[in-house]
Short mmCIF file of C-alpha atoms (C1' of nucleotides) in Angstrom, two decimals:
data_model
loop_
_atom_site.label_atom_id
_atom_site.label_comp_id
_atom_site.label_asym_id
_atom_site.label_seq_id
_atom_site.Cartn_x
_atom_site.Cartn_y
_atom_site.Cartn_z
CA MET A 1 -0.02 -0.05 0.06
CA GLU A 2 1.06 3.62 -0.76
CA PRO A 3 2.81 4.54 2.36
CA ASP A 4 1.36 8.05 2.56
CA PHE A 5 -2.18 6.91 1.75
CA ASP A 6 -3.33 7.61 5.21
CA ILE A 7 -1.97 11.02 5.29
CA GLN A 8 -3.45 12.07 1.96
CA LYS A 9 -6.67 10.79 3.35
CA LEU A 10 -6.53 12.97 6.26
CA ARG A 11 -5.32 16.01 4.24
CA SER A 12 -8.19 15.64 1.77
CA GLY A 13 -10.58 15.27 4.50
CA GLY A 14 -9.69 18.73 5.61
CA PHE A 15 -8.02 17.58 8.94
CA ARG A 16 -4.89 19.10 10.19
CA LEU A 17 -1.69 17.17 9.93
CA THR A 18 0.04 17.77 13.19
CA PRO A 19 3.32 16.35 14.34
CA GLN A 20 1.24 14.33 17.01
CA ARG A 21 -0.89 12.59 14.42
CA LEU A 22 1.85 11.99 12.09
CA THR A 23 4.15 10.49 14.80
CA ILE A 24 1.32 8.23 16.02
CA ILE A 25 0.62 6.94 12.51
CA GLU A 26 4.33 6.31 11.93
CA VAL A 27 4.57 4.50 15.25
CA LEU A 28 1.43 2.23 14.46
CA ARG A 29 2.89 1.74 11.02
CA GLU A 30 6.19 0.52 12.23
CA ALA A 31 4.92 -1.60 14.91
CA GLY A 32 3.18 -3.71 12.16
CA GLY A 33 0.79 -5.20 14.65
CA HIS A 34 -1.39 -4.24 17.55
CA LEU A 35 -0.52 -1.57 19.92
CA SER A 36 -2.59 -0.67 23.12
CA ALA A 37 -3.20 3.05 23.80
CA GLN A 38 -0.43 2.85 26.44
CA GLU A 39 2.09 1.24 24.30
CA THR A 40 1.28 3.78 21.54
CA TYR A 41 1.86 6.54 24.09
CA ARG A 42 5.14 5.21 25.27
CA HIS A 43 6.57 4.63 21.77
CA ALA A 44 5.29 8.00 20.27
CA ARG A 45 6.51 9.97 23.38
CA GLU A 46 10.12 8.84 22.63
CA ARG A 47 9.86 10.56 19.37
CA LEU A 48 7.76 13.55 20.47
CA PRO A 49 8.69 14.20 24.08
CA GLY A 50 6.04 16.63 25.00
CA LEU A 51 3.21 14.18 23.91
CA THR A 52 0.63 13.56 26.47
CA GLU A 53 -1.73 10.50 27.03
CA ALA A 54 -4.77 12.52 26.31
CA THR A 55 -3.80 13.40 22.96
CA VAL A 56 -2.82 9.69 22.20
CA TYR A 57 -6.32 8.54 23.22
CA ARG A 58 -7.92 11.31 21.22
CA THR A 59 -5.83 10.75 18.17
CA LEU A 60 -6.38 6.96 18.25
CA ASP A 61 -10.11 7.67 18.52
CA PHE A 62 -9.85 10.20 15.65
CA LEU A 63 -7.79 7.60 13.40
CA THR A 64 -10.21 4.93 14.04
CA ALA A 65 -13.22 7.21 13.22
CA GLN A 66 -11.41 8.10 9.99
CA GLY A 67 -10.82 4.50 9.09
CA VAL A 68 -6.95 5.05 9.22
CA ALA A 69 -6.68 2.70 12.29
CA LEU A 70 -8.61 -0.28 13.43
CA MET A 71 -9.61 -1.13 16.85
CA THR A 72 -9.63 -4.75 18.03
CA HIS A 73 -9.30 -6.72 21.29
CA CYS A 74 -6.29 -8.13 22.57
CA GLY A 75 -5.82 -11.11 25.04
CA ASP A 76 -6.06 -9.17 28.32
CA GLY A 77 -9.40 -7.30 27.57
CA HIS A 78 -7.89 -4.10 26.41
CA LEU A 79 -8.39 -2.42 23.18
CA VAL A 80 -5.49 -2.34 20.69
CA TYR A 81 -5.03 -0.36 17.47
CA GLU A 82 -3.34 -0.94 14.04
CA ILE A 83 -3.04 0.53 10.81
CA ALA A 84 -5.97 -0.35 8.62
CA ASP A 85 -4.31 -1.90 5.59
CA GLN A 86 -5.53 -4.85 3.89
CA ASP A 87 -8.33 -7.14 5.16
CA HIS A 88 -6.94 -9.71 7.47
CA HIS A 89 -7.43 -11.25 10.80
CA HIS A 90 -5.01 -12.55 13.51
CA LEU A 91 -4.12 -15.63 15.32
CA VAL A 92 -2.31 -14.90 18.48
CA CYS A 93 -0.46 -17.42 20.62
CA ARG A 94 -1.44 -17.15 24.22
CA THR A 95 1.72 -18.61 25.34
CA CYS A 96 4.50 -16.74 23.30
CA GLY A 97 2.60 -14.06 21.71
CA GLN A 98 3.52 -14.94 18.22
CA MET A 99 1.00 -13.82 15.60
CA ALA A 100 -0.11 -15.22 12.24
CA GLU A 101 -2.28 -13.50 9.73
CA ILE A 102 -5.41 -15.03 8.28
CA GLU A 103 -6.84 -14.06 4.79
CA HIS A 104 -10.29 -12.57 5.16
CA SER A 105 -11.52 -14.85 2.43
CA LEU A 106 -11.27 -17.78 4.87
CA LEU A 107 -13.85 -16.30 6.99
CA GLN A 108 -16.32 -15.11 4.39
CA ASP A 109 -17.61 -18.60 4.07
CA LEU A 110 -18.48 -18.72 7.71
CA TYR A 111 -19.95 -15.11 7.64
CA ASP A 112 -22.16 -16.30 4.85
CA GLN A 113 -23.24 -19.19 6.87
CA PHE A 114 -24.03 -17.04 9.75
CA MET A 115 -26.19 -14.96 7.62
CA ARG A 116 -28.10 -17.88 6.28
CA GLU A 117 -28.68 -19.27 9.70
CA THR A 118 -29.32 -16.18 11.87
CA GLY A 119 -29.78 -13.34 9.55
CA PHE A 120 -26.90 -11.66 11.11
CA LEU A 121 -24.57 -9.55 9.09
CA VAL A 122 -21.22 -9.85 10.56
CA GLU A 123 -18.84 -7.01 10.40
CA THR A 124 -16.02 -8.01 8.27
CA SER A 125 -13.62 -5.79 10.50
CA HIS A 126 -10.57 -7.08 12.06
CA LEU A 127 -10.77 -10.18 14.35
CA THR A 128 -8.51 -11.82 16.49
CA PHE A 129 -8.35 -15.63 17.48
CA PHE A 130 -6.47 -16.89 20.23
CA GLY A 131 -4.74 -20.22 20.65
CA GLN A 132 -1.44 -22.01 20.64
CA CYS A 133 1.20 -21.66 17.92
CA PRO A 134 2.96 -24.66 16.36
CA LYS A 135 5.92 -24.29 18.87
CA CYS A 136 3.93 -23.93 21.97
CA VAL A 137 1.34 -26.61 21.22
CA ASP A 138 4.03 -29.22 21.70
CA GLY A 139 5.43 -27.90 24.95
CA MET B 1 -27.60 -28.96 32.15
CA GLU B 2 -27.97 -29.84 35.81
CA PRO B 3 -28.59 -26.64 37.71
CA ASP B 4 -26.44 -27.51 40.62
CA PHE B 5 -23.59 -28.95 38.45
CA ASP B 6 -21.29 -25.98 39.18
CA ILE B 7 -21.84 -26.09 42.84
CA GLN B 8 -21.15 -29.85 43.07
CA LYS B 9 -17.98 -29.07 41.05
CA LEU B 10 -16.80 -26.65 43.43
CA ARG B 11 -17.73 -28.73 46.59
CA SER B 12 -15.96 -31.94 45.27
CA GLY B 13 -12.98 -29.60 44.57
CA GLY B 14 -12.76 -29.02 48.35
CA PHE B 15 -13.60 -25.26 47.92
CA ARG B 16 -16.04 -23.40 50.30
CA LEU B 17 -19.33 -22.62 49.25
CA THR B 18 -19.75 -19.18 50.50
CA PRO B 19 -22.97 -17.01 50.09
CA GLN B 20 -20.78 -14.63 47.89
CA ARG B 21 -19.81 -17.37 45.56
CA LEU B 22 -23.31 -18.91 45.29
CA THR B 23 -24.87 -15.36 44.74
CA ILE B 24 -22.43 -14.50 41.92
CA ILE B 25 -23.07 -17.91 40.24
CA GLU B 26 -26.76 -17.23 40.53
CA VAL B 27 -26.47 -13.86 38.94
CA LEU B 28 -24.34 -15.04 36.18
CA ARG B 29 -26.73 -17.95 35.58
CA GLU B 30 -29.76 -15.76 35.57
CA ALA B 31 -28.18 -13.11 33.35
CA GLY B 32 -27.91 -15.77 30.66
CA GLY B 33 -25.27 -13.89 28.95
CA HIS B 34 -22.21 -11.72 29.39
CA LEU B 35 -21.68 -9.59 32.50
CA SER B 36 -18.91 -7.35 33.16
CA ALA B 37 -17.17 -7.38 36.58
CA GLN B 38 -18.93 -4.24 37.40
CA GLU B 39 -22.25 -5.43 36.15
CA THR B 40 -21.90 -8.61 38.22
CA TYR B 41 -21.02 -6.60 41.27
CA ARG B 42 -24.12 -4.30 41.07
CA HIS B 43 -26.46 -7.21 40.50
CA ALA B 44 -24.93 -9.40 43.15
CA ARG B 45 -24.86 -6.46 45.67
CA GLU B 46 -28.68 -6.15 45.42
CA ARG B 47 -29.02 -9.58 46.72
CA LEU B 48 -25.99 -9.55 49.19
CA PRO B 49 -25.73 -5.92 50.35
CA GLY B 50 -22.41 -6.29 52.11
CA LEU B 51 -20.65 -7.70 48.96
CA THR B 52 -17.48 -5.82 47.91
CA GLU B 53 -15.88 -5.20 44.53
CA ALA B 54 -12.76 -6.86 45.60
CA THR B 55 -14.64 -10.06 46.30
CA VAL B 56 -16.44 -10.00 42.92
CA TYR B 57 -13.22 -9.67 41.15
CA ARG B 58 -11.57 -12.53 43.20
CA THR B 59 -14.70 -14.69 42.71
CA LEU B 60 -14.92 -14.32 38.95
CA ASP B 61 -11.14 -15.02 38.61
CA PHE B 62 -11.84 -18.11 40.77
CA LEU B 63 -14.76 -19.24 38.78
CA THR B 64 -12.90 -18.82 35.71
CA ALA B 65 -9.98 -20.77 36.88
CA GLN B 66 -12.18 -23.61 37.98
CA GLY B 67 -13.93 -23.67 34.70
CA VAL B 68 -17.35 -22.62 36.13
CA ALA B 69 -17.32 -19.35 34.25
CA LEU B 70 -15.94 -18.21 30.97
CA MET B 71 -14.05 -14.89 30.33
CA THR B 72 -14.54 -13.18 26.97
CA HIS B 73 -14.34 -9.69 25.46
CA CYS B 74 -17.20 -7.52 24.82
CA GLY B 75 -17.58 -4.63 22.34
CA ASP B 76 -16.11 -2.11 24.48
CA GLY B 77 -12.72 -3.70 25.33
CA HIS B 78 -13.72 -4.85 28.83
CA LEU B 79 -13.62 -8.52 29.93
CA VAL B 80 -17.15 -10.15 30.47
CA TYR B 81 -18.05 -13.28 32.24
CA GLU B 82 -20.72 -16.04 31.84
CA ILE B 83 -21.55 -19.38 33.07
CA ALA B 84 -19.69 -22.10 31.21
CA ASP B 85 -22.41 -24.41 29.70
CA GLN B 86 -22.62 -25.82 26.30
CA ASP B 87 -20.01 -25.00 23.67
CA HIS B 88 -21.44 -21.99 21.75
CA HIS B 89 -20.42 -18.58 20.43
CA HIS B 90 -22.26 -15.39 20.22
CA LEU B 91 -23.28 -12.84 17.34
CA VAL B 92 -23.99 -9.51 18.96
CA CYS B 93 -25.69 -6.73 17.28
CA ARG B 94 -23.77 -3.52 17.70
CA THR B 95 -26.80 -1.43 17.17
CA CYS B 96 -29.55 -2.85 19.38
CA GLY B 97 -27.58 -5.42 21.41
CA GLN B 98 -29.67 -8.40 20.43
CA MET B 99 -27.57 -11.67 20.81
CA ALA B 100 -27.77 -14.89 18.80
CA GLU B 101 -25.92 -18.03 19.66
CA ILE B 102 -23.72 -19.94 17.22
CA GLU B 103 -23.17 -23.66 17.44
CA HIS B 104 -19.53 -24.51 17.91
CA SER B 105 -19.49 -27.12 15.16
CA LEU B 106 -19.91 -24.32 12.62
CA LEU B 107 -16.40 -23.14 13.56
CA GLN B 108 -14.83 -26.23 13.77
CA ASP B 109 -14.07 -26.55 10.12
CA LEU B 110 -12.57 -23.11 10.23
CA TYR B 111 -10.38 -23.97 13.15
CA ASP B 112 -9.29 -27.10 11.23
CA GLN B 113 -8.31 -24.91 8.18
CA PHE B 114 -6.37 -22.58 10.45
CA MET B 115 -4.42 -25.55 11.75
CA ARG B 116 -3.66 -26.69 8.21
CA GLU B 117 -2.58 -23.46 6.94
CA THR B 118 -0.67 -21.92 9.95
CA GLY B 119 -0.22 -24.75 12.45
CA PHE B 120 -2.04 -22.78 15.08
CA LEU B 121 -4.44 -24.53 17.55
CA VAL B 122 -7.29 -22.22 18.14
CA GLU B 123 -8.84 -22.42 21.61
CA THR B 124 -12.27 -23.52 21.18
CA SER B 125 -13.38 -21.16 24.02
CA HIS B 126 -16.12 -18.74 23.76
CA LEU B 127 -16.00 -16.27 20.91
CA THR B 128 -17.98 -13.27 20.12
CA PHE B 129 -18.59 -11.91 16.62
CA PHE B 130 -20.03 -8.43 16.18
CA GLY B 131 -22.40 -7.05 13.43
CA GLN B 132 -25.90 -6.13 12.60
CA CYS B 133 -28.94 -8.24 13.48
CA PRO B 134 -31.71 -8.79 10.79
CA LYS B 135 -33.83 -5.90 12.13
CA CYS B 136 -30.95 -3.36 12.35
CA VAL B 137 -29.41 -4.31 9.04
CA ASP B 138 -32.29 -2.81 7.11
CA GLY B 139 -32.52 0.39 9.15
"C1'" DG C 1 -9.84 -25.30 65.59
"C1'" DT C 2 -7.89 -24.27 60.72
"C1'" DT C 3 -7.30 -21.94 56.94
"C1'" DG C 4 -9.53 -20.32 52.98
"C1'" DG C 5 -12.47 -16.38 52.07
"C1'" DT C 6 -14.05 -11.81 52.81
"C1'" DG C 7 -14.38 -6.83 53.93
"C1'" DC C 8 -12.27 -2.78 54.10
"C1'" DA C 9 -9.20 0.63 52.61
"C1'" DA C 10 -5.74 2.19 49.75
"C1'" DA C 11 -3.17 2.26 45.79
"C1'" DG C 12 -2.42 1.17 40.97
"C1'" DT C 13 -3.66 1.32 36.17
"C1'" DG C 14 -5.97 3.01 32.19
"C1'" DT C 15 -9.11 6.55 30.25
"C1'" DT C 16 -11.86 10.72 29.67
"C1'" DT C 17 -12.80 15.73 30.12
"C1'" DG C 18 -12.70 21.20 30.62
"C1'" DC C 19 -10.33 24.90 29.55
"C1'" DA C 20 -6.69 28.00 28.06
"C1'" DA C 21 -2.87 28.19 24.89
"C1'" DC C 22 -1.07 26.96 20.53
"C1'" DC C 23 -0.34 26.02 15.74
"C1'" DT C 24 -1.98 24.42 11.22
"C1'" DC C 25 -4.33 25.94 7.57
"C1'" DG D 1 -6.73 35.33 11.84
"C1'" DA D 2 -9.94 31.40 12.94
"C1'" DG D 3 -10.83 27.28 14.56
"C1'" DG D 4 -9.29 22.74 15.08
"C1'" DT D 5 -5.71 20.41 18.33
"C1'" DT D 6 -3.05 19.90 22.09
"C1'" DG D 7 -1.12 20.23 26.98
"C1'" DC D 8 -2.03 20.17 31.58
"C1'" DA D 9 -4.42 18.70 35.44
"C1'" DA D 10 -7.97 16.77 37.54
"C1'" DA D 11 -11.55 13.57 37.70
"C1'" DC D 12 -13.23 9.28 36.59
"C1'" DA D 13 -13.77 4.07 36.07
"C1'" DC D 14 -12.08 -0.10 36.88
"C1'" DT D 15 -9.01 -3.43 38.98
"C1'" DT D 16 -5.67 -5.18 42.28
"C1'" DT D 17 -3.37 -5.76 46.79
"C1'" DG D 18 -2.31 -6.13 52.13
"C1'" DC D 19 -4.00 -7.31 56.24
"C1'" DA D 20 -7.11 -8.46 59.96
"C1'" DC D 21 -11.24 -10.71 61.04
"C1'" DC D 22 -14.70 -14.25 60.12
"C1'" DA D 23 -17.08 -18.36 58.81
"C1'" DA D 24 -17.30 -22.90 56.19
"C1'" DC D 25 -15.53 -27.14 56.74
#
DNA sequence: GTTGGTGCAAAGTGTTTGCAACCTC
DNA sequence: GAGGTTGCAAACACTTTGCACCAAC
């Protein structure tokens, strides 16, 4: 994906491109996975020392509302964020934390089945499954 | 399921059956769905006025550890609890909150596929999908 | 009588809000 | 210059912990 796609999106939406927003997008992008609000704060603050927690929370909400970031659940019941790129879901190992990606297409059949049986339209947004990775399942 | 199954389970495990534990089990059972720790506290406190939050948190952890309760994520990033009965998952409508149950068997094929493609063994525990129920999908 | 469980109180952690000052546009 | 954003600080909500007392066994 075009690296500055997100930024174009915000600019064309008439939103201001502040160092805080750019830094948080950069942090999420480089993390390449889930970050909690607190983790995002800690990482972003290293690059932008004056940054406050309030701004991080507000910016993450803002980025989620604009569709630049996605919000999901992580193992311990907190919300985590990541850059919204392609449609995929995650398998997370509860033992070692290793993560694998799942194509969305694998889930589409299931969602279709939910629709047929219950009438529910499941949101295709990011989903996380927990389990044991190949290494830890043997241990 | 045998209504006192959970209680037998605790008794035979050598754990004490206190009014607090019995009340919290009763509250979870009658709720018939997900309750957050705070919701559990508020409901249980009505029946057992002296009850404290600390006890609710400790009891929910305890019940989860004993397999009497299940812990899952709800929409807003908090942990929620429910009585562990049969294997099923939930579809929750983000608009009106209506809930439908999904047989675990529907997911087993998907889990098998995850295993083949990534080697991950997905925990079969309780899962919640979010979306729009039949009524709200039209609105 | 033992010892696991609970109440109490306090602290810890994560998140939200009001308002004045600031900076992007 | 105007108004969207931010920093600051305080409040808020939720969860955890230590310790003395109590009650289920």
